[in-house]
CSV table of C-alpha atoms in Angstrom, one decimal:
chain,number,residue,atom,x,y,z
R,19,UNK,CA,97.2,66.5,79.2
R,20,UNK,CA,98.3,68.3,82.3
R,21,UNK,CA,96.3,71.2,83.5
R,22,UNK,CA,98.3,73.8,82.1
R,23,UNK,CA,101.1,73.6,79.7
R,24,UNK,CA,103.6,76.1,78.0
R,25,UNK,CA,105.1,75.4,74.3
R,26,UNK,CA,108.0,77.2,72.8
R,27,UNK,CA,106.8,79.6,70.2
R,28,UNK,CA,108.1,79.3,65.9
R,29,UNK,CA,111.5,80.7,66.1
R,30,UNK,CA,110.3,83.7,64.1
R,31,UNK,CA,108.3,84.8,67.1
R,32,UNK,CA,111.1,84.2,69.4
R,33,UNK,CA,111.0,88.1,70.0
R,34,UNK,CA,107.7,89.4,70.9
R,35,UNK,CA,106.2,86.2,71.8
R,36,UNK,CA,106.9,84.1,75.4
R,37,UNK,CA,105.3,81.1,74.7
R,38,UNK,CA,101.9,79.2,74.0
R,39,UNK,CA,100.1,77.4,76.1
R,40,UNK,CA,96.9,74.9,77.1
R,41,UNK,CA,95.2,75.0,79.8
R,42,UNK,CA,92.9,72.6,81.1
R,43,UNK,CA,90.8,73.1,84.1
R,44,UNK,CA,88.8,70.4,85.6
R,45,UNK,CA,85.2,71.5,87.0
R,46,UNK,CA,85.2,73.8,90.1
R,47,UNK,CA,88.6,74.7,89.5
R,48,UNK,CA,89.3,78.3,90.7
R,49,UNK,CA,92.4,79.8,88.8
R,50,UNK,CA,94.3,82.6,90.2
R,51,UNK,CA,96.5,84.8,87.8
R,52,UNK,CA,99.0,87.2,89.2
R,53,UNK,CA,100.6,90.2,86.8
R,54,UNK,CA,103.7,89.2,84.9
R,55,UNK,CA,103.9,92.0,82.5
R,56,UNK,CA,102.6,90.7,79.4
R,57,UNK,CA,99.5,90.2,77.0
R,58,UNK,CA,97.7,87.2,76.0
R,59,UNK,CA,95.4,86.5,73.4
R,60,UNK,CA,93.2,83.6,74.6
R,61,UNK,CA,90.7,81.0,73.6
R,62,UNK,CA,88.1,81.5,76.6
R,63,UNK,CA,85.0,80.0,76.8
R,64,UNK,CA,84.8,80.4,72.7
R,65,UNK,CA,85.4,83.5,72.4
R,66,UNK,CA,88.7,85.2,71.8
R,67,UNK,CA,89.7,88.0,74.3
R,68,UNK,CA,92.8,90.1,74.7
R,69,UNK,CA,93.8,89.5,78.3
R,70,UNK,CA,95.9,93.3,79.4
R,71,UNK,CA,98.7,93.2,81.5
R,72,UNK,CA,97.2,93.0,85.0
R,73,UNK,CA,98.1,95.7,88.0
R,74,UNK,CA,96.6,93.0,90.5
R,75,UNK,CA,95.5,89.5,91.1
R,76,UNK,CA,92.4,88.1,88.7
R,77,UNK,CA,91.0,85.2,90.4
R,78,UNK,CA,88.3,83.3,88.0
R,79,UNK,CA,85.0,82.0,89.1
R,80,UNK,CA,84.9,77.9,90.0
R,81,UNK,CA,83.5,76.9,86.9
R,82,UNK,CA,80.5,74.5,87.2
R,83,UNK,CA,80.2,72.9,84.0
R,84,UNK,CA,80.3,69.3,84.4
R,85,UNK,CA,83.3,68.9,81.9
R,86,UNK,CA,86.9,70.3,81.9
R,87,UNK,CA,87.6,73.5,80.1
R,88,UNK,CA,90.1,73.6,77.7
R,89,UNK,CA,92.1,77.0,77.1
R,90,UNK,CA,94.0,78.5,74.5
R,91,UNK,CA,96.5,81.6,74.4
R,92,UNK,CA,99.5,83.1,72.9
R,93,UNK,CA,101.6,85.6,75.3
R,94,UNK,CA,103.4,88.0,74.2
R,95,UNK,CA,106.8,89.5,76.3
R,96,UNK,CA,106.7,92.9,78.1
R,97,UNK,CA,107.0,95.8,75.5
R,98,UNK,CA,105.4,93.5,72.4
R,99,UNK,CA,101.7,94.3,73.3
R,100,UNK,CA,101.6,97.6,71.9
R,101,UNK,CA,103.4,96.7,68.5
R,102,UNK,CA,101.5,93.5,67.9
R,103,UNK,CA,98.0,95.3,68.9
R,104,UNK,CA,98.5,98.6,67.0
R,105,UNK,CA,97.0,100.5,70.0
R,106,UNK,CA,98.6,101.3,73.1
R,107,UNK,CA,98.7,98.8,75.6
R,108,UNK,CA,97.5,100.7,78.3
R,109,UNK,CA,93.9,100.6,76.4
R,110,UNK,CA,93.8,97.2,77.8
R,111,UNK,CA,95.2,97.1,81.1
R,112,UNK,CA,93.5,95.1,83.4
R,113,UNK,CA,91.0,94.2,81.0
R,114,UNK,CA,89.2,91.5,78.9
R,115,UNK,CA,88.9,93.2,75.4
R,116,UNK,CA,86.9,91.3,73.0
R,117,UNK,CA,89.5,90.9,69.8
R,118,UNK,CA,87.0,91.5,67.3
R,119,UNK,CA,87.0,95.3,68.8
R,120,UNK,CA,91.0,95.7,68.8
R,121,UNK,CA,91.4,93.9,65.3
R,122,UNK,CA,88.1,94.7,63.3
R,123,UNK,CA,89.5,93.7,60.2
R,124,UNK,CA,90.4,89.9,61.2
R,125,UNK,CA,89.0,89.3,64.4
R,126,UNK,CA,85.8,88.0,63.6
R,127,UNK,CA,87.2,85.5,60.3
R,128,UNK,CA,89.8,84.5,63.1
R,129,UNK,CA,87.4,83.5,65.5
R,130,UNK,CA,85.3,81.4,63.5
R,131,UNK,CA,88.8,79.1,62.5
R,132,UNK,CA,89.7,79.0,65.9
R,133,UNK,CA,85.8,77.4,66.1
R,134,UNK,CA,86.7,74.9,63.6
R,135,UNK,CA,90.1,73.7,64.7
R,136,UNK,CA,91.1,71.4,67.2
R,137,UNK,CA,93.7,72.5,69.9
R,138,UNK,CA,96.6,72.0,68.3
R,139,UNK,CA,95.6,73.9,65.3
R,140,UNK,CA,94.2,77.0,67.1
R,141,UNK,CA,97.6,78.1,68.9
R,142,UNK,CA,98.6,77.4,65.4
R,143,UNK,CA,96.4,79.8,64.1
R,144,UNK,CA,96.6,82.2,67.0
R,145,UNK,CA,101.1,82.2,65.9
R,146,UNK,CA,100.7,82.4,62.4
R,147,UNK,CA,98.1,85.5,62.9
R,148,UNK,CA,100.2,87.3,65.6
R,149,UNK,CA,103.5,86.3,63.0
R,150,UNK,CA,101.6,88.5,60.1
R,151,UNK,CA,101.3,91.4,62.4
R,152,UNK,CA,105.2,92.2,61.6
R,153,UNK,CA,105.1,93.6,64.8
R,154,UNK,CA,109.3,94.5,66.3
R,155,UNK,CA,109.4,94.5,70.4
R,156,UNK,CA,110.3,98.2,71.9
R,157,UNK,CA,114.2,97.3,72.2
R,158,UNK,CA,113.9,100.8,74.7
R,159,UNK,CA,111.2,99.0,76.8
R,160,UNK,CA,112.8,95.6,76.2
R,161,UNK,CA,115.9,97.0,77.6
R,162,UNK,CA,114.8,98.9,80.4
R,163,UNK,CA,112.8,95.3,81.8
R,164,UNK,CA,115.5,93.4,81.9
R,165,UNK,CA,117.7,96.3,83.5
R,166,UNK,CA,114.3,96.4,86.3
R,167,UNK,CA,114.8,92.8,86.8
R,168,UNK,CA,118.0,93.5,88.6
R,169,UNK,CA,117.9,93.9,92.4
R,170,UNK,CA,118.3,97.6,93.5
R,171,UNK,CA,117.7,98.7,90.3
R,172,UNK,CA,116.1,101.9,90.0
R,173,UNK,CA,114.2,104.0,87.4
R,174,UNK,CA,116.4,107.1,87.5
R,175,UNK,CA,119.2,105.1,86.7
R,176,UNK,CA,117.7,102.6,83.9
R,177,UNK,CA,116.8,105.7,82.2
R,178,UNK,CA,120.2,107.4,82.4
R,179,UNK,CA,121.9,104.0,81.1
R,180,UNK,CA,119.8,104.2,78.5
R,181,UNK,CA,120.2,107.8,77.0
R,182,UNK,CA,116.8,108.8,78.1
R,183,UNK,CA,114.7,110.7,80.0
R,184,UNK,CA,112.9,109.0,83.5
R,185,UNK,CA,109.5,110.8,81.5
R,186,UNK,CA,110.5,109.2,77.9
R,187,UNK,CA,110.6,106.0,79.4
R,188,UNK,CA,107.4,105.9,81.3
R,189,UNK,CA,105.6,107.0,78.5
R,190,UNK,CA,107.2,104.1,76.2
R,191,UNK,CA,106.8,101.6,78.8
R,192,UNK,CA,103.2,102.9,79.0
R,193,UNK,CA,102.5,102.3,75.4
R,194,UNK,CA,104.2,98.9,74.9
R,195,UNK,CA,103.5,97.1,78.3
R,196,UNK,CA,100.5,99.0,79.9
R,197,UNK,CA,102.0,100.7,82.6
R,198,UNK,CA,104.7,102.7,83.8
R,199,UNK,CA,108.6,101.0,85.2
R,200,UNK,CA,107.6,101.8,88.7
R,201,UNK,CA,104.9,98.9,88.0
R,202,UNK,CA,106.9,96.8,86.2
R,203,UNK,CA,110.1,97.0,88.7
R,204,UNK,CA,107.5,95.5,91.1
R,205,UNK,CA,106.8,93.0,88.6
R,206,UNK,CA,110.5,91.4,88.0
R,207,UNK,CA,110.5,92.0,91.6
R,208,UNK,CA,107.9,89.8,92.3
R,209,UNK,CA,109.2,87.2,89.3
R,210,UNK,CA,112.5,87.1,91.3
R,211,UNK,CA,111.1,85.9,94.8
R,212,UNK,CA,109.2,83.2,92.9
R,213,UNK,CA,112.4,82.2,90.9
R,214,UNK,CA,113.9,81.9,94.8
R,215,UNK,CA,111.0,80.2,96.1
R,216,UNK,CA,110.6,77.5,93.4
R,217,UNK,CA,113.9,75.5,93.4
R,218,UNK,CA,114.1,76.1,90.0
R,219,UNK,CA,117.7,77.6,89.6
R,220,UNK,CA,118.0,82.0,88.2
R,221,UNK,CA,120.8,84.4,87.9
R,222,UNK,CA,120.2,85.0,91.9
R,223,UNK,CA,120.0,81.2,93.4
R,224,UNK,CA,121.5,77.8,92.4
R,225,UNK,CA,117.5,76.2,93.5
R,226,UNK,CA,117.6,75.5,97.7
R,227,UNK,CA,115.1,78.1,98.9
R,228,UNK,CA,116.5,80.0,101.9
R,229,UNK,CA,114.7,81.7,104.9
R,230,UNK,CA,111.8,84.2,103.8
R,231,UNK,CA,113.9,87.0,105.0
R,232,UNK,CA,116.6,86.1,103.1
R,233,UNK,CA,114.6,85.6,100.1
R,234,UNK,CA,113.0,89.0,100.8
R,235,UNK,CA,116.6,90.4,100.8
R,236,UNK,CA,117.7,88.8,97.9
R,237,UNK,CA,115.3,89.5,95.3
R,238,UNK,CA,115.1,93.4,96.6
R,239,UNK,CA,112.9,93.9,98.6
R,240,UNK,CA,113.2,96.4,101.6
R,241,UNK,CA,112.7,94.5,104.0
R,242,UNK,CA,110.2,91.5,104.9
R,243,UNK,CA,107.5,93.6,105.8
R,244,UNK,CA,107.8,95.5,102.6
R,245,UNK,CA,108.0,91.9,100.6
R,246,UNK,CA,104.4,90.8,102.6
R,247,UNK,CA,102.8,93.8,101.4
R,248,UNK,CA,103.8,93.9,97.8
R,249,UNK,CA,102.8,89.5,97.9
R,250,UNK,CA,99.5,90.5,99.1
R,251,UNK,CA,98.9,93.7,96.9
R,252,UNK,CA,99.6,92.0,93.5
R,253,UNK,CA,98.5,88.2,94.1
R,254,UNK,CA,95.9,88.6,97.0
R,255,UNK,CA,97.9,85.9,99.3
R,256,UNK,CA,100.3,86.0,102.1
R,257,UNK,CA,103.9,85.3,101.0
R,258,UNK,CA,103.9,82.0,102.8
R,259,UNK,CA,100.2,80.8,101.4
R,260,UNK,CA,101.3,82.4,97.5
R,261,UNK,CA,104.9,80.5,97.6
R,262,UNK,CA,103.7,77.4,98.3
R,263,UNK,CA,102.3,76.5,94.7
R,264,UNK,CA,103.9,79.5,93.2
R,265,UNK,CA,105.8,78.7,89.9
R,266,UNK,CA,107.3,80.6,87.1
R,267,UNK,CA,105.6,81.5,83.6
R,268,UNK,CA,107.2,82.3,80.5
R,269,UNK,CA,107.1,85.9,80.5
């Protein structure tokens, strides 16, 4: 298998889940992970953790086991965290939560299958579980990501599109993300310069990347200066050291 690998999730969790995915890391590996805005429920190590939306770069130790690891995880979209966990999703911002503590009732039974199963069956196990949660995304929160996502979008006005009030929204986006649309603006912010940088065609670029200024410009930022502190603030890189591996999750 390749290191790491997304998969479509059932269609019934087309809403509040982004995808499932494998990864693979071969000994010594050193993994980097930059926020995107969502939560993950993963498979680490044997233990099942809820991963919260990240305000800053998590860089994991070089592992020195003589075998590849192999991890499993779920993610689920901006604004899905808080219905699918019943608690607010700020209670696990930029933390590794132990899901036995957020889900009493079924965490520890759930562990033990994911013990027993092979890969295949453990995301399957880790869909069907978050599927019985009945859990609906915050269409406000939803809403209001996308609208962030746009270049020179700003809160005041997100809110006003969307009947409510700059403090309703914070508090909302608080509670089903784990933190506020200031933090998630820089987020989709972030998401766009990638999308630029990859050659992967978005909404903003038909795939050639163009000068780092430009790409600065283009996915919002103030200026280049302003784009080289935000790189370094949220993945710990320069932009021209992050781009050149950087590729887009599912988020």
């Amino acid at each position: 298998m390749t290191p790491y690998r997304e998969l479509a999730p059932p269609a019934d969790l087309l809403p509040v889940v982004a995808c499932l995915w494998e990864h693979e890391a071969p000994p010594g590996h050193e993994q980097r992970i930059i926020p995107d805005g969502c939560v993950d429920l993963i498979r680490l190590d044997g233990e099942l953790v809820v991963v919260g939306a990240d305000t800053g770069p998590v860089v994991s130790a070089a592992g020195v086991a003589p075998a590849p690891s192999r991890t499993s995880g779920i993610r689920l979209r901006p604004g899905a965290a808080g219905a699918v966990l019943g608690i607010p999703a700020s209670e696990v911002r930029d933390q590794r939560v132990p899901l036995t503590e957020v889900w009493p009732d079924v965490g520890p039974a759930l562990a033990d299958a994911l013990d027993a199963a092979d890969p295949a069956g453990r995301l399957d196990l880790l869909a069907r579980t978050v599927l019985r949660r009945k859990a609906q995304r915050d269409g406000l929160v939803a809403a209001a990501a996308r609208r962030l996502g746009e270049p020179g979008a700003r809160i005041s006005g997100v809110a006003g599109d969307l009947g409510v009030s700059e403090r309703h929204l914070h508090r909302r986006t608080v509670d089903a993300v784990g933190y506020g649309p200031k933090m998630l603006g820089r987020v989709a912010r972030l998401r766009r310069l990638i999308g630029l940088s990859s050659g992967r065609p978005t909404s903003h670029s038909s795939g050639a990347p163009a000068a780092l200024a430009d790409r600065a410009a283009a996915a919002g930022y103030a200026s280049q200066a302003h784009m080289s502190d935000e790189v370094r603030r949220l993945t710990g890189l320069t932009p021209v050291r992050f781009l050149e591996d950087a590729t887009l999750t599912a988020a």
